Short mmCIF file of C-alpha atoms in Angstrom, two decimals:
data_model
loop_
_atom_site.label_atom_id
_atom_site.label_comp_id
_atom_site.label_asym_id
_atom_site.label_seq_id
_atom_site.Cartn_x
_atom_site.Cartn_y
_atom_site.Cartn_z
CA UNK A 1 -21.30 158.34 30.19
CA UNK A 2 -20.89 155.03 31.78
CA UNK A 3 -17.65 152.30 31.37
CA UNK A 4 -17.77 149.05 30.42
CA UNK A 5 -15.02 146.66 30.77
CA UNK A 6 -14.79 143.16 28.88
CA UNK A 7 -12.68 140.98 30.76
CA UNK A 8 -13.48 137.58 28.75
CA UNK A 9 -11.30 135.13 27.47
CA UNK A 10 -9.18 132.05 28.60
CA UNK A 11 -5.94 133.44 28.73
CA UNK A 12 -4.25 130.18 27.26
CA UNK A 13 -0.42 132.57 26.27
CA UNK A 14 -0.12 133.31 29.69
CA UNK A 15 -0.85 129.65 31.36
CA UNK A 16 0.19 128.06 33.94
CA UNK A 17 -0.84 131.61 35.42
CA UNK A 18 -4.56 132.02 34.35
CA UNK A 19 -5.09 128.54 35.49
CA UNK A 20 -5.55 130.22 39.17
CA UNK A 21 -6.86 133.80 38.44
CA UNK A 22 -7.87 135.88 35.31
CA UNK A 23 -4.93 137.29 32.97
CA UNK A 24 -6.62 140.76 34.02
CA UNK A 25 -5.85 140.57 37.42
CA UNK A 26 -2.52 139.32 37.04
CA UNK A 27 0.09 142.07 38.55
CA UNK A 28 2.10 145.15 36.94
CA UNK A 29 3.60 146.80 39.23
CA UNK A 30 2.06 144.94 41.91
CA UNK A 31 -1.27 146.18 40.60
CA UNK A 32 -3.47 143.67 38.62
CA UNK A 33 -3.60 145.14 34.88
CA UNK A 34 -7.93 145.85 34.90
CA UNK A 35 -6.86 148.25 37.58
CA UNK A 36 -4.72 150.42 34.71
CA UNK A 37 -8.45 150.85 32.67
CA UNK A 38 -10.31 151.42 35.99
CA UNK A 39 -8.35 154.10 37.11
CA UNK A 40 -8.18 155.37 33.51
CA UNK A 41 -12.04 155.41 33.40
CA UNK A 42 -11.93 157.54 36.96
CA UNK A 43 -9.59 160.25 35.48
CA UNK A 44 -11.65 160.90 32.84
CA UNK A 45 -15.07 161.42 35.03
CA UNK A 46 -16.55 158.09 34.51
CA UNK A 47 -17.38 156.62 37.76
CA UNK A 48 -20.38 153.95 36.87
CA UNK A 49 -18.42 150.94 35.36
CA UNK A 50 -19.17 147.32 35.00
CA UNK A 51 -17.24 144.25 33.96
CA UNK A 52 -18.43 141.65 31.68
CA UNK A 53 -16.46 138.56 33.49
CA UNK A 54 -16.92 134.80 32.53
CA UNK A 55 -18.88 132.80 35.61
CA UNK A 56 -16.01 130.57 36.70
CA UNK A 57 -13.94 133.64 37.54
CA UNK A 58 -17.07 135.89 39.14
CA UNK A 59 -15.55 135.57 42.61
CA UNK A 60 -11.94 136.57 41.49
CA UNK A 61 -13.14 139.23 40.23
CA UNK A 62 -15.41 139.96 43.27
CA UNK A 63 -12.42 139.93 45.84
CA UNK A 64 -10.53 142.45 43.38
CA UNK A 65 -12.95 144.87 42.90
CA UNK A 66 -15.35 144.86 45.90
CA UNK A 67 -18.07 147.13 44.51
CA UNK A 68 -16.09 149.47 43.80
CA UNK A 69 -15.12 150.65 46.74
CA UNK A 70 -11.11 151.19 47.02
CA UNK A 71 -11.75 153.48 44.76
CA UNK A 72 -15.38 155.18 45.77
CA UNK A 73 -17.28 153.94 43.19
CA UNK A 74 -19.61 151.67 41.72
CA UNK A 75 -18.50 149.03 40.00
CA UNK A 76 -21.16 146.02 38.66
CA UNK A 77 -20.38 142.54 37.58
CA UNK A 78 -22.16 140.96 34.74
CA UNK A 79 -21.56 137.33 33.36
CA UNK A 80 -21.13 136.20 29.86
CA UNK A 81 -21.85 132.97 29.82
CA UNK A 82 -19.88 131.42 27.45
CA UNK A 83 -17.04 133.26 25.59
CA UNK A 84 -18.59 134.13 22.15
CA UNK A 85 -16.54 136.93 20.94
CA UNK A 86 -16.71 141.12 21.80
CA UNK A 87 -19.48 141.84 20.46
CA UNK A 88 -21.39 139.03 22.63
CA UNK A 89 -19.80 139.96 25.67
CA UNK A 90 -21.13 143.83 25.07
CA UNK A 91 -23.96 142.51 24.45
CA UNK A 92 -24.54 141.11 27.71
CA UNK A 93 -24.13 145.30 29.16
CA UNK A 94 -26.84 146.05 26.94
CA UNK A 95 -29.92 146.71 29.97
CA UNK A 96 -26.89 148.15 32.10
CA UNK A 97 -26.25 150.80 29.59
CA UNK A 98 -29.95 151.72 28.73
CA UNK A 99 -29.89 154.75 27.31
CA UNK A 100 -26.71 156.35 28.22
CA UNK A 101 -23.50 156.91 26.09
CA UNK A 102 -20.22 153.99 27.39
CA UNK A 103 -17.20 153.79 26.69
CA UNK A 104 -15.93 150.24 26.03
CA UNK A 105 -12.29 148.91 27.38
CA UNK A 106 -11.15 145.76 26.63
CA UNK A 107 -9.48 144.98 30.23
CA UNK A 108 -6.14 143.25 29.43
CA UNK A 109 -5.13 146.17 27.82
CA UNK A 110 -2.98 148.85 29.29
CA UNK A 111 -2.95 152.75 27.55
CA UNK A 112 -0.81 155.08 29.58
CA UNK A 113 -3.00 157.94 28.55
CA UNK A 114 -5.61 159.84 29.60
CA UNK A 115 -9.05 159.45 28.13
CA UNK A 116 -10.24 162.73 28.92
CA UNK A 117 -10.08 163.80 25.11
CA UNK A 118 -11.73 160.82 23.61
CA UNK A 119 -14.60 161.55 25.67
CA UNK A 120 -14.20 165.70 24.97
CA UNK A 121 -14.00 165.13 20.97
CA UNK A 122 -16.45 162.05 20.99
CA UNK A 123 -19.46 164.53 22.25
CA UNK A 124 -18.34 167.86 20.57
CA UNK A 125 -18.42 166.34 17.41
CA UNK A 126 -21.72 164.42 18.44
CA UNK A 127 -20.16 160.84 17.10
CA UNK A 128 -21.99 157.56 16.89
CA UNK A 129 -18.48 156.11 17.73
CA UNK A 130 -15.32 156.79 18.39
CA UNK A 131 -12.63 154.08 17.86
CA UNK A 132 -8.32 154.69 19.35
CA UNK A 133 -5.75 153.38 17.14
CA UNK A 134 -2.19 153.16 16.75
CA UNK A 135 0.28 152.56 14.56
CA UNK A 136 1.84 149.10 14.82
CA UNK A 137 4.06 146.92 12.81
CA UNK A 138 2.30 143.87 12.92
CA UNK A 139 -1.34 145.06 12.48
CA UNK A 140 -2.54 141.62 10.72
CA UNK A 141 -2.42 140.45 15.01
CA UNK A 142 -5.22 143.28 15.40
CA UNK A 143 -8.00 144.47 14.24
CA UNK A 144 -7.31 147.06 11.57
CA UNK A 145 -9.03 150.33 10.14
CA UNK A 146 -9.24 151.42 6.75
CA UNK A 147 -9.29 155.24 6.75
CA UNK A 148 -10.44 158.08 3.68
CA UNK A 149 -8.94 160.68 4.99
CA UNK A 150 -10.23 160.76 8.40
CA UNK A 151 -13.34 159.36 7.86
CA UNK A 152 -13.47 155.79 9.07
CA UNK A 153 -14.52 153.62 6.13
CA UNK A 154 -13.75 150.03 7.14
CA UNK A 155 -12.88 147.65 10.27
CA UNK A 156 -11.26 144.31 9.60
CA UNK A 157 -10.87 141.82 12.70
CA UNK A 158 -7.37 140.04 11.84
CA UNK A 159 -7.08 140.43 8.34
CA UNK A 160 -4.26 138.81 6.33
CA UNK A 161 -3.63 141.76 4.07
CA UNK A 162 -4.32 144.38 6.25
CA UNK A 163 -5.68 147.78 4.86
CA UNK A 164 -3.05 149.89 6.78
CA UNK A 165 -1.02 149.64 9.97
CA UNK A 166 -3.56 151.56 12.17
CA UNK A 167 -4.69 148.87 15.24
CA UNK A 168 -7.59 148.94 17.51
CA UNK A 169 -6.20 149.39 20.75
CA UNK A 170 -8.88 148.42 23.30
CA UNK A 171 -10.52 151.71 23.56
CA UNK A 172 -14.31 152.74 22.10
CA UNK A 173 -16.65 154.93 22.57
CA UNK A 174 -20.19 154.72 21.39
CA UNK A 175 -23.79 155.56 21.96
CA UNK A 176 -26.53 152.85 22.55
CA UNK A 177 -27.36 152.36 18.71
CA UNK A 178 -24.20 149.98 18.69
CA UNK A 179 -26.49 147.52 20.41
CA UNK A 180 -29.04 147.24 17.13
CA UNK A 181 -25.63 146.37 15.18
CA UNK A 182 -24.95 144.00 17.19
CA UNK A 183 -28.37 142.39 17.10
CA UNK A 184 -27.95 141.86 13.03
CA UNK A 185 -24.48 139.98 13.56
CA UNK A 186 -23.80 136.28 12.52
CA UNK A 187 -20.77 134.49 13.85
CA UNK A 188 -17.77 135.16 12.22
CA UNK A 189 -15.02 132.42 10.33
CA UNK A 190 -13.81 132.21 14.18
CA UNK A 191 -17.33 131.45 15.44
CA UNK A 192 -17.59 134.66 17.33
CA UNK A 193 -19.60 138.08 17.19
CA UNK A 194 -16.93 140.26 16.20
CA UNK A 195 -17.02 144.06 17.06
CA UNK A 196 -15.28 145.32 14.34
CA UNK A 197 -18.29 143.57 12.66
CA UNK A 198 -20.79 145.60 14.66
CA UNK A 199 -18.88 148.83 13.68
CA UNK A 200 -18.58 148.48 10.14
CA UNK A 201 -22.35 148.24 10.28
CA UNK A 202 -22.67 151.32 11.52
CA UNK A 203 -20.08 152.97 9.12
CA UNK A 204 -22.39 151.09 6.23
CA UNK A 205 -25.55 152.68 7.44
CA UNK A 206 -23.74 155.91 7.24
CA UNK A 207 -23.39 157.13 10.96
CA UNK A 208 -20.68 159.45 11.96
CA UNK A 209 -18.05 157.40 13.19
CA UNK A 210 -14.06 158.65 14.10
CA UNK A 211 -11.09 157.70 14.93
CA UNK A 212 -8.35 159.25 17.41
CA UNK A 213 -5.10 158.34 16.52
CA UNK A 214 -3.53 157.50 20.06
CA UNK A 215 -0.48 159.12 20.75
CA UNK A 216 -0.10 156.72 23.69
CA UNK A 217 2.33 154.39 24.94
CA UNK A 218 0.08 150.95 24.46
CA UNK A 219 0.58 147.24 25.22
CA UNK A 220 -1.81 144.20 25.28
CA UNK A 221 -1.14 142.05 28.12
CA UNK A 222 -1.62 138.32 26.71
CA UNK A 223 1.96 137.03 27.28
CA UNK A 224 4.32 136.90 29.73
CA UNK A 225 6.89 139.16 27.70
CA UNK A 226 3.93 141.85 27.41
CA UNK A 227 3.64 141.49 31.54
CA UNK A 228 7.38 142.22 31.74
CA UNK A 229 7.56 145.41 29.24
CA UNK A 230 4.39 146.91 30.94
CA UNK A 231 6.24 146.35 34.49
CA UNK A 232 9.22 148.31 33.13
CA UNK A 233 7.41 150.90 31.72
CA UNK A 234 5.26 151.68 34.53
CA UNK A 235 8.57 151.08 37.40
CA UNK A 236 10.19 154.00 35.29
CA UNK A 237 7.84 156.25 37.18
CA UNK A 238 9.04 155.99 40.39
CA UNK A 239 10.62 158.94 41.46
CA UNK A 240 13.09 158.67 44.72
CA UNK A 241 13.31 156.24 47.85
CA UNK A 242 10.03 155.35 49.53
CA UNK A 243 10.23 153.43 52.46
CA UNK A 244 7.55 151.96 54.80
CA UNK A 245 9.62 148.96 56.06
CA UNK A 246 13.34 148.66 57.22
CA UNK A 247 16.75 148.27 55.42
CA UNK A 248 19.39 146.94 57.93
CA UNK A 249 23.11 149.12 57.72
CA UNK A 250 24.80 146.14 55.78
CA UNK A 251 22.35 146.86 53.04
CA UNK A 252 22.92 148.70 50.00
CA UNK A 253 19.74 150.52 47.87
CA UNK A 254 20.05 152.56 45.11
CA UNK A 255 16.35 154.71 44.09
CA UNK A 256 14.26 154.65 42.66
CA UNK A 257 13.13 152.11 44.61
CA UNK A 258 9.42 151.75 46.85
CA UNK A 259 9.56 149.40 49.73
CA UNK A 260 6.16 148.52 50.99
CA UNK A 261 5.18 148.32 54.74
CA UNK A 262 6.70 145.86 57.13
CA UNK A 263 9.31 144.87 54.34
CA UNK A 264 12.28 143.71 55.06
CA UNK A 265 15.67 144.00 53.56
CA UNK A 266 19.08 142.41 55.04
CA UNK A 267 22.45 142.34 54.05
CA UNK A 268 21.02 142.74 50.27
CA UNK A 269 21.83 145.18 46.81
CA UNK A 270 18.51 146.87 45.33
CA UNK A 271 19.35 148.54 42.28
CA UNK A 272 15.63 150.60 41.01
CA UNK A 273 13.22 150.85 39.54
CA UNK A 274 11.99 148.39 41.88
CA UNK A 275 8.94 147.96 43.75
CA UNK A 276 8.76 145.97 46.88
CA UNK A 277 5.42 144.79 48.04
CA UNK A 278 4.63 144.79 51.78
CA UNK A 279 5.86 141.94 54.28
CA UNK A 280 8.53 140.89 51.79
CA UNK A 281 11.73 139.97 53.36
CA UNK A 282 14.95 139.78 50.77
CA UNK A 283 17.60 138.27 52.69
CA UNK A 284 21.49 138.11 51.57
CA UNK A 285 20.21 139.09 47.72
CA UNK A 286 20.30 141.03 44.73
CA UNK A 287 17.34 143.13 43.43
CA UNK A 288 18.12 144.19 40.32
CA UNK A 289 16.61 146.98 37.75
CA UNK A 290 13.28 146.53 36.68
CA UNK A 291 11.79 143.65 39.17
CA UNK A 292 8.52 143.81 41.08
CA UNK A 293 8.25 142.09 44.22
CA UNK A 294 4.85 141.53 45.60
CA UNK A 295 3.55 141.00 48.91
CA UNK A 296 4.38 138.70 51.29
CA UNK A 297 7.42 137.32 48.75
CA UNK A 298 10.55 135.83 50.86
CA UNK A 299 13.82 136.17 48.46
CA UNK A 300 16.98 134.85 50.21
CA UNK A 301 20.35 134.18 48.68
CA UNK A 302 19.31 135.03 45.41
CA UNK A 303 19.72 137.13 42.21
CA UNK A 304 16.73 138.58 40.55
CA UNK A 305 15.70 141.56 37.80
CA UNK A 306 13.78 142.51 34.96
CA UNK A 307 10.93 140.53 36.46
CA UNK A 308 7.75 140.23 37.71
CA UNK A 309 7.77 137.98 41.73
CA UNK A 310 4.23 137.78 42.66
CA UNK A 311 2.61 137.96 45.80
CA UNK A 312 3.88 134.66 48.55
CA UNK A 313 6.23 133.32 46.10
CA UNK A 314 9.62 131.95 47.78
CA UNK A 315 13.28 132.25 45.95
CA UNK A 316 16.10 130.58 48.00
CA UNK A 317 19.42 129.78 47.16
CA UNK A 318 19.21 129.63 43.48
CA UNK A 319 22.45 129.65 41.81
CA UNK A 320 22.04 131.52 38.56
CA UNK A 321 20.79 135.17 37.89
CA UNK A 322 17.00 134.98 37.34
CA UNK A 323 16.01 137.19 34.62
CA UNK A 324 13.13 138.23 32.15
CA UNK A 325 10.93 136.19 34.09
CA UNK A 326 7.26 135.90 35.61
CA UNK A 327 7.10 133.77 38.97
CA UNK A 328 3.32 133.21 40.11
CA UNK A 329 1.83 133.38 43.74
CA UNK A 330 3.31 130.56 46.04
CA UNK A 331 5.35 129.27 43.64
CA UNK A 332 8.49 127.95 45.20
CA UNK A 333 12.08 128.17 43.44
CA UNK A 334 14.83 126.82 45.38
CA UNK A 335 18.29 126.01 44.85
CA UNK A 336 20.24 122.14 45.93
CA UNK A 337 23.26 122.31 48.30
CA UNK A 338 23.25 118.25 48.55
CA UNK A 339 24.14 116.10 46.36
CA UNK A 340 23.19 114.95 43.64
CA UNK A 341 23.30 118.03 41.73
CA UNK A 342 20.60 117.45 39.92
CA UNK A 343 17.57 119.56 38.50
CA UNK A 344 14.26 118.45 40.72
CA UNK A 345 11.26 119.86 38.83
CA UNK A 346 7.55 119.78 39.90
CA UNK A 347 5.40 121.83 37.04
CA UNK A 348 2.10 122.12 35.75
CA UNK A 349 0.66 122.14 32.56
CA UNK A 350 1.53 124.69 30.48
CA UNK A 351 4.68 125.89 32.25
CA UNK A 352 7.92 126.95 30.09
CA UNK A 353 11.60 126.49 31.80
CA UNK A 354 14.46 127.96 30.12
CA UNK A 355 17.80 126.54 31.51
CA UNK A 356 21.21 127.80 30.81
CA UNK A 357 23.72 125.56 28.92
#
């Protein structure tokens, strides 16, 4: 069985952000999210994967995945030229595939489960498809299945009224016939191919299809508040004090808590979960439950938690408690000693500022 990744999209709820990279490489944990499914994939055997990536971000994508070799691998690129919906962007994995079986992961989603019994159930019962779901409380965001019984009798992308509360959570599994259903597809209302159109073509030409009810923990990452829930979720794993750098006497850290190599912390409170990437240097601060840190991040005179600092950002001397918040790479927040005290703000489009009154 081979993997295939769709990592499409503009990612306009999380600008100014995916402006600069892909929402899928954007950090949890000081991990970019596609690195969640990869590792997913890995754990449940698969270890020949490709991602379907839009052209203007090939090279991101290049840099963060190499080949496939942090993790011993192969992992293949392939373009989708213009962003025409999931079904067009499987499409474009369609000689890749050949004959085999794939799994299909839509990459700015993040399932902390194994996949192992997907795969297990999807060949015992010798399935055309296999489609995850869970239960959610808005499913009309989704797309939604209609279920007799167990049997898998409809697949609505977005629907208005939808036919239960069971969602599609980013997870397939399918053989190469999918490919001849996608071939027959017209552009939906929203001018794309649709993959819940694909599907219910299959179900209509009467081909065993299922449907695993995830008992998962899920989240799709496509705002800023989704980033931040996925970061807590994942910092409640770490277990004890892990340190690579240095914590001077005058400091005060309370575990869980992972400090990465050559990190520095002086004169500072770190209350975990909280991950600390490596070269980061929090001077005179507070660290807070809940925060990530990423590399190379300099943090002085400041309060943060319950967010997500990424990689060569620079905090310094701000005066309130930063909170619930996602700070991009060499982004610079910094407090005003001198008067005037006023606010001094240089943004881009697309940013959001939410100031105390």
């Amino acid at each position: 069985m081979k993997g295939i990744i769709l990592c499409g999209g503009k990612g306009s709820r999380l600008r100014p952000h995916t402006f600069s990279r892909p929402k899928h490489l954007l950090p949890v944990m000081n991990k970019p999210v596609l690195y969640y499914g990869i590792e997913s994939m890995i754990e449940a055997g698969i270890d020949n994967i490709a991602v379907v990536v839009p052209p203007v971000y090939r090279e991101a994508f290049d840099e963060a995945l190499q080949g496939g070799a942090p993790w011993d691998i192969e992992i293949s690129l392939i373009e989708q030229p213009e962003p025409r919906g999931l079904a067009d962007a499987v499409r474009m994995a369609e000689a890749y595939v050949g004959n085999d079986d794939f799994i299909l992961y839509l990459g700015d989603n993040v399932i902390d489960g194994s996949l192992a019994p997907l795969v297990e159930r999807f060949h015992r019962e010798r399935l055309e498809g296999l489609v995850s779901v869970s239960e959610v409380e808005s499913p009309q965001q989704f797309g939604v299945v209609q279920l007799d019984g167990e049997r898998l009798v409809k697949v609505v992308e977005k629907p208005k009224e939808p036919p239960s509360n069971l969602a599609i959570n980013g997870v397939y599994l399918f053989r190469p016939s999918l490919f001849d259903a996608i071939a027959g597809l017209r552009p939906s209302a929203r001018g794309e191919y649709e993959i819940t159109d694909a599907i219910q073509r299959l179900v209509d030409d009467g081909r065993p299809l299922g449907v695993f009810r995830s008992p998962y923990w899920w989240k799709d990452t496509g705002q800023p508040k989704d980033l931040i829930l996925c970061n807590q979720h994942y910092l409640q794993r770490i277990e004890g004090l892990r340190v690579k750098g240095s914590i001077d006497a005058s400091s005060q850290v309370s575990s869980p808590v992972s400090i990465g190599e050559n990190a520095k912390i002086v004169n500072s409170v770190i209350r975990g979960p909280v991950v600390i990437g490596n070269d980061a240097v929090i001077e005179d601060s507070y660290i807070g439950p809940f925060t990530s840190v990423g590399d190379r991040v300099r943090i002085a005179r400041c309060e943060v938690e319950n967010s997500i600092v990424m990689e060569d950002a620079v905090l310094e001397g701000v005066a309130r408690r930063i909170d619930e918040s996602l700070i991009g790479s060499d982004s610079k927040v910094l407090g005003r000693t001198q008067p005037p005290q006023s606010v001094k703000l240089w943004i881009g489009d697309h940013s959001q500022l939410f100031f105390p009154r």
